[in-house]
CSV table of C-alpha atoms in Angstrom, one decimal:
chain,number,residue,atom,x,y,z
A,1,MET,CA,-14.3,6.7,-1.5
A,2,ASP,CA,-14.2,6.3,2.0
A,3,ASP,CA,-16.6,6.9,4.9
A,4,LEU,CA,-15.2,7.7,8.4
A,5,SER,CA,-17.5,7.4,11.2
A,6,ALA,CA,-16.9,7.5,15.0
A,7,PRO,CA,-19.2,5.6,17.3
A,8,ALA,CA,-18.4,4.6,20.9
A,9,VAL,CA,-18.2,1.1,22.7
A,10,SER,CA,-18.4,1.0,26.5
A,11,LEU,CA,-17.9,-1.7,29.1
A,12,LEU,CA,-21.6,-2.1,29.3
A,13,PRO,CA,-22.4,-5.1,27.2
A,14,GLN,CA,-24.5,-4.9,23.9
A,15,ILE,CA,-27.0,-7.4,25.0
A,16,ARG,CA,-27.9,-9.8,22.0
A,17,ARG,CA,-30.1,-12.9,22.1
A,18,THR,CA,-28.7,-16.4,22.8
A,19,TYR,CA,-29.2,-19.8,23.3
A,20,ALA,CA,-29.3,-22.0,26.5
A,21,PRO,CA,-30.4,-25.3,27.6
A,22,ARG,CA,-33.9,-25.1,28.6
A,23,GLY,CA,-34.5,-24.2,31.9
A,24,ARG,CA,-31.1,-22.6,32.2
A,25,THR,CA,-31.5,-18.9,31.6
A,26,PRO,CA,-27.9,-17.3,30.7
A,27,LEU,CA,-26.9,-14.7,33.0
A,28,LEU,CA,-24.7,-11.7,32.0
A,29,ARG,CA,-22.6,-10.3,34.9
A,30,HIS,CA,-20.9,-6.9,34.6
A,31,ARG,CA,-19.9,-4.3,36.9
A,32,LEU,CA,-22.1,-1.4,35.2
A,33,ASN,CA,-19.0,0.6,34.5
A,34,TRP,CA,-19.5,3.5,32.0
A,35,LYS,CA,-16.0,3.8,30.9
A,36,ARG,CA,-16.1,4.2,27.0
A,37,ALA,CA,-13.9,4.2,23.8
A,38,SER,CA,-14.6,5.8,20.5
A,39,MET,CA,-13.9,4.2,17.3
A,40,ALA,CA,-13.0,5.8,13.9
A,41,GLY,CA,-13.1,3.8,10.9
A,42,ALA,CA,-12.8,4.4,7.2
A,43,LEU,CA,-13.8,1.6,4.4
A,44,GLY,CA,-11.8,2.5,1.3
A,45,TYR,CA,-13.1,1.7,-2.3
A,46,HIS,CA,-11.1,2.2,-5.0
A,47,SER,CA,-13.0,4.1,-7.9
A,48,THR,CA,-10.9,3.3,-10.8
A,49,ASP,CA,-10.0,-0.5,-9.9
A,50,PRO,CA,-12.5,-2.1,-8.0
A,51,ASP,CA,-10.4,-5.3,-8.1
A,52,ARG,CA,-7.9,-3.7,-5.7
A,53,GLY,CA,-10.3,-4.6,-3.1
A,54,ALA,CA,-11.8,-2.5,-0.1
A,55,ARG,CA,-9.4,-1.6,2.7
A,56,LEU,CA,-10.2,-0.7,6.2
A,57,CYS,CA,-8.5,1.8,8.3
A,58,PHE,CA,-9.4,1.8,12.0
A,59,HIS,CA,-8.8,3.9,15.1
A,60,LEU,CA,-9.7,3.3,18.7
A,61,LYS,CA,-9.3,5.6,21.7
A,62,PRO,CA,-10.5,5.9,25.3
A,63,GLY,CA,-12.8,9.0,25.6
A,64,SER,CA,-14.5,10.8,22.6
A,65,TYR,CA,-13.1,12.4,19.3
A,66,ASP,CA,-13.1,16.2,19.2
A,67,THR,CA,-11.8,18.1,16.0
A,68,ALA,CA,-8.1,17.6,17.1
A,69,GLY,CA,-8.5,13.9,17.6
A,70,LEU,CA,-10.2,13.5,14.1
A,71,ILE,CA,-7.5,15.3,12.4
A,72,GLU,CA,-5.1,12.9,14.0
A,73,VAL,CA,-7.0,10.0,12.7
A,74,LEU,CA,-6.9,11.7,9.3
A,75,GLU,CA,-3.2,12.2,9.2
A,76,HIS,CA,-2.9,8.4,9.9
A,77,MET,CA,-5.4,8.0,7.3
A,78,LYS,CA,-3.2,9.7,4.9
A,79,VAL,CA,-0.3,7.6,5.6
A,80,PHE,CA,-2.5,4.4,5.6
A,81,TYR,CA,-3.6,5.2,1.9
A,82,ARG,CA,0.0,6.3,1.0
A,83,GLY,CA,-1.0,10.0,-0.3
A,84,GLU,CA,-3.5,8.5,-2.9
A,85,ARG,CA,-6.3,10.8,-3.4
A,86,VAL,CA,-9.4,10.2,-0.9
A,87,VAL,CA,-13.1,11.3,-1.3
A,88,LEU,CA,-14.5,11.1,2.4
A,89,VAL,CA,-18.1,10.7,2.9
A,90,TRP,CA,-19.2,11.6,6.6
A,91,ASP,CA,-21.9,12.6,8.5
A,92,GLY,CA,-22.8,15.8,10.1
A,93,LEU,CA,-21.1,15.4,13.5
A,94,SER,CA,-20.1,19.1,14.7
A,95,ALA,CA,-16.3,17.8,14.9
A,96,HIS,CA,-16.4,16.9,11.2
A,97,TRP,CA,-17.5,20.6,10.2
A,98,SER,CA,-15.9,22.8,12.6
A,99,ARG,CA,-13.8,25.8,11.6
A,100,ALA,CA,-10.7,24.1,12.5
A,101,MET,CA,-11.5,20.7,10.6
A,102,ARG,CA,-12.6,23.1,7.4
A,103,ALA,CA,-9.3,25.1,7.6
A,104,TRP,CA,-7.3,22.0,7.7
A,105,VAL,CA,-9.1,20.1,5.0
A,106,ALA,CA,-8.5,23.2,2.8
A,107,GLU,CA,-4.9,22.6,3.2
A,108,GLN,CA,-4.9,19.2,2.0
A,109,ASP,CA,-4.6,18.3,-1.8
A,110,TRP,CA,-5.3,14.4,-1.2
A,111,LEU,CA,-8.4,15.0,0.6
A,112,THR,CA,-12.1,15.8,-0.8
A,113,LEU,CA,-15.0,15.9,1.8
A,114,GLU,CA,-18.7,15.1,0.7
A,115,ARG,CA,-21.4,15.2,3.5
A,116,LEU,CA,-24.0,12.6,4.0
A,117,PRO,CA,-27.7,13.7,4.4
A,118,ALA,CA,-28.8,14.2,8.0
A,119,TYR,CA,-30.0,11.3,10.0
A,120,ALA,CA,-29.1,8.8,7.1
A,121,PRO,CA,-27.2,5.8,8.7
A,122,GLU,CA,-28.6,3.7,6.0
A,123,LEU,CA,-26.2,5.5,3.8
A,124,ASN,CA,-23.2,5.0,5.7
A,125,PRO,CA,-21.3,1.7,4.9
A,126,VAL,CA,-19.3,2.0,8.1
A,127,ALA,CA,-22.4,1.9,10.1
A,128,LEU,CA,-22.8,-1.4,8.7
A,129,LEU,CA,-19.4,-2.4,9.9
A,130,TRP,CA,-20.1,-1.4,13.5
A,131,SER,CA,-23.4,-3.2,13.3
A,132,SER,CA,-21.4,-6.4,12.5
A,133,LEU,CA,-19.1,-5.8,15.4
A,134,LYS,CA,-21.7,-5.2,17.7
A,135,LYS,CA,-23.7,-8.1,16.7
A,136,ARG,CA,-20.7,-10.8,16.7
A,137,GLU,CA,-17.5,-9.7,18.4
A,138,LEU,CA,-18.9,-7.4,21.1
A,139,ALA,CA,-22.5,-9.2,21.7
A,140,ASN,CA,-23.0,-10.1,25.2
A,141,LEU,CA,-19.1,-9.2,26.2
A,142,ALA,CA,-19.0,-8.4,29.7
A,143,GLY,CA,-15.4,-7.2,29.9
A,144,ASP,CA,-13.6,-5.6,32.9
A,145,HIS,CA,-11.6,-3.4,31.3
A,146,LEU,CA,-11.4,-1.2,28.1
A,147,ALA,CA,-8.8,-3.4,26.6
A,148,ASP,CA,-11.4,-6.4,26.6
A,149,VAL,CA,-13.5,-4.3,24.4
A,150,ALA,CA,-10.4,-3.2,22.3
A,151,ASP,CA,-9.2,-7.0,21.6
A,152,ALA,CA,-12.6,-8.2,20.8
A,153,THR,CA,-13.0,-5.1,18.4
A,154,GLU,CA,-9.8,-5.9,16.8
A,155,GLN,CA,-10.7,-9.6,16.0
A,156,GLY,CA,-13.9,-8.4,14.5
A,157,ILE,CA,-11.8,-6.1,12.2
A,158,HIS,CA,-9.4,-8.8,11.3
A,159,ARG,CA,-12.7,-11.0,10.5
A,160,ILE,CA,-14.0,-8.2,8.2
A,161,ASN,CA,-10.6,-7.7,6.5
A,162,ALA,CA,-10.3,-11.5,6.0
A,163,ASN,CA,-13.5,-11.5,4.0
A,164,PRO,CA,-12.8,-9.3,0.9
A,165,ARG,CA,-16.5,-9.3,-0.1
A,166,LEU,CA,-17.8,-8.0,3.4
A,167,PRO,CA,-16.6,-4.5,3.1
A,168,TRP,CA,-18.1,-4.4,-0.7
A,169,SER,CA,-21.5,-5.8,0.8
A,170,PHE,CA,-21.7,-2.8,3.5
A,171,LEU,CA,-21.3,-0.3,0.1
A,172,ALA,CA,-23.9,-2.4,-1.9
A,173,HIS,CA,-26.4,-2.5,1.0
A,174,THR,CA,-26.2,1.3,1.0
A,175,GLY,CA,-27.2,1.6,-2.6
A,176,LEU,CA,-24.5,4.3,-3.2
A,177,THR,CA,-22.0,3.6,-6.0
A,178,ILE,CA,-18.5,4.8,-6.8
A,179,GLY,CA,-18.2,7.2,-9.6
A,180,PRO,CA,-15.6,9.4,-11.0
A,181,PRO,CA,-13.5,11.9,-8.7
A,182,HIS,CA,-14.2,15.3,-8.4
A,183,PRO,CA,-11.6,18.1,-8.4
A,184,PRO,CA,-9.8,18.5,-4.7
A,185,ASN,CA,-11.7,19.8,-1.9
A,186,LEU,CA,-14.9,20.7,-3.9
A,187,ARG,CA,-18.0,18.9,-3.4
A,188,LYS,CA,-20.2,18.2,-6.4
A,189,ASP,CA,-22.8,21.3,-5.8
A,190,GLN,CA,-19.8,24.0,-5.6
């Protein structure tokens, strides 16, 4: 099971609490630049062999994702997972369910889509991944270039990959479990 999610980061810092010596209020200086990058990530959990560990597939691009951009990410994901069958759980973003996306998915024998309920980020393990990145590596980061944000994000991805229990904790926090696979390209209610 995977979840693919695509939030955005920008050069505007994620303001978080910090500590400073008494009487020395920390100052965060930045250029009020609105340039942004979008992140797409998938956390993979193996349904028949949980001991294989979770796998994280990640993509960062300037601007926003559209259907064509997400199809490109899914093509990379197919290579990343080496053609294994994937059940992809994602939210109701319009690019996720566009006609072009549905047509493309219908041609894929390795991919099954499941839709999260509307407004349910608490069921999305990747939302917890983004939260972890924003609270650690991206917290109070006032980068001058998108490359600064991309580098910090990549460091966070390496931190999460280095701890094999962390991706599983994201899944456990949602309350979701991994069950047996369904026929290709069919949801449970079809």
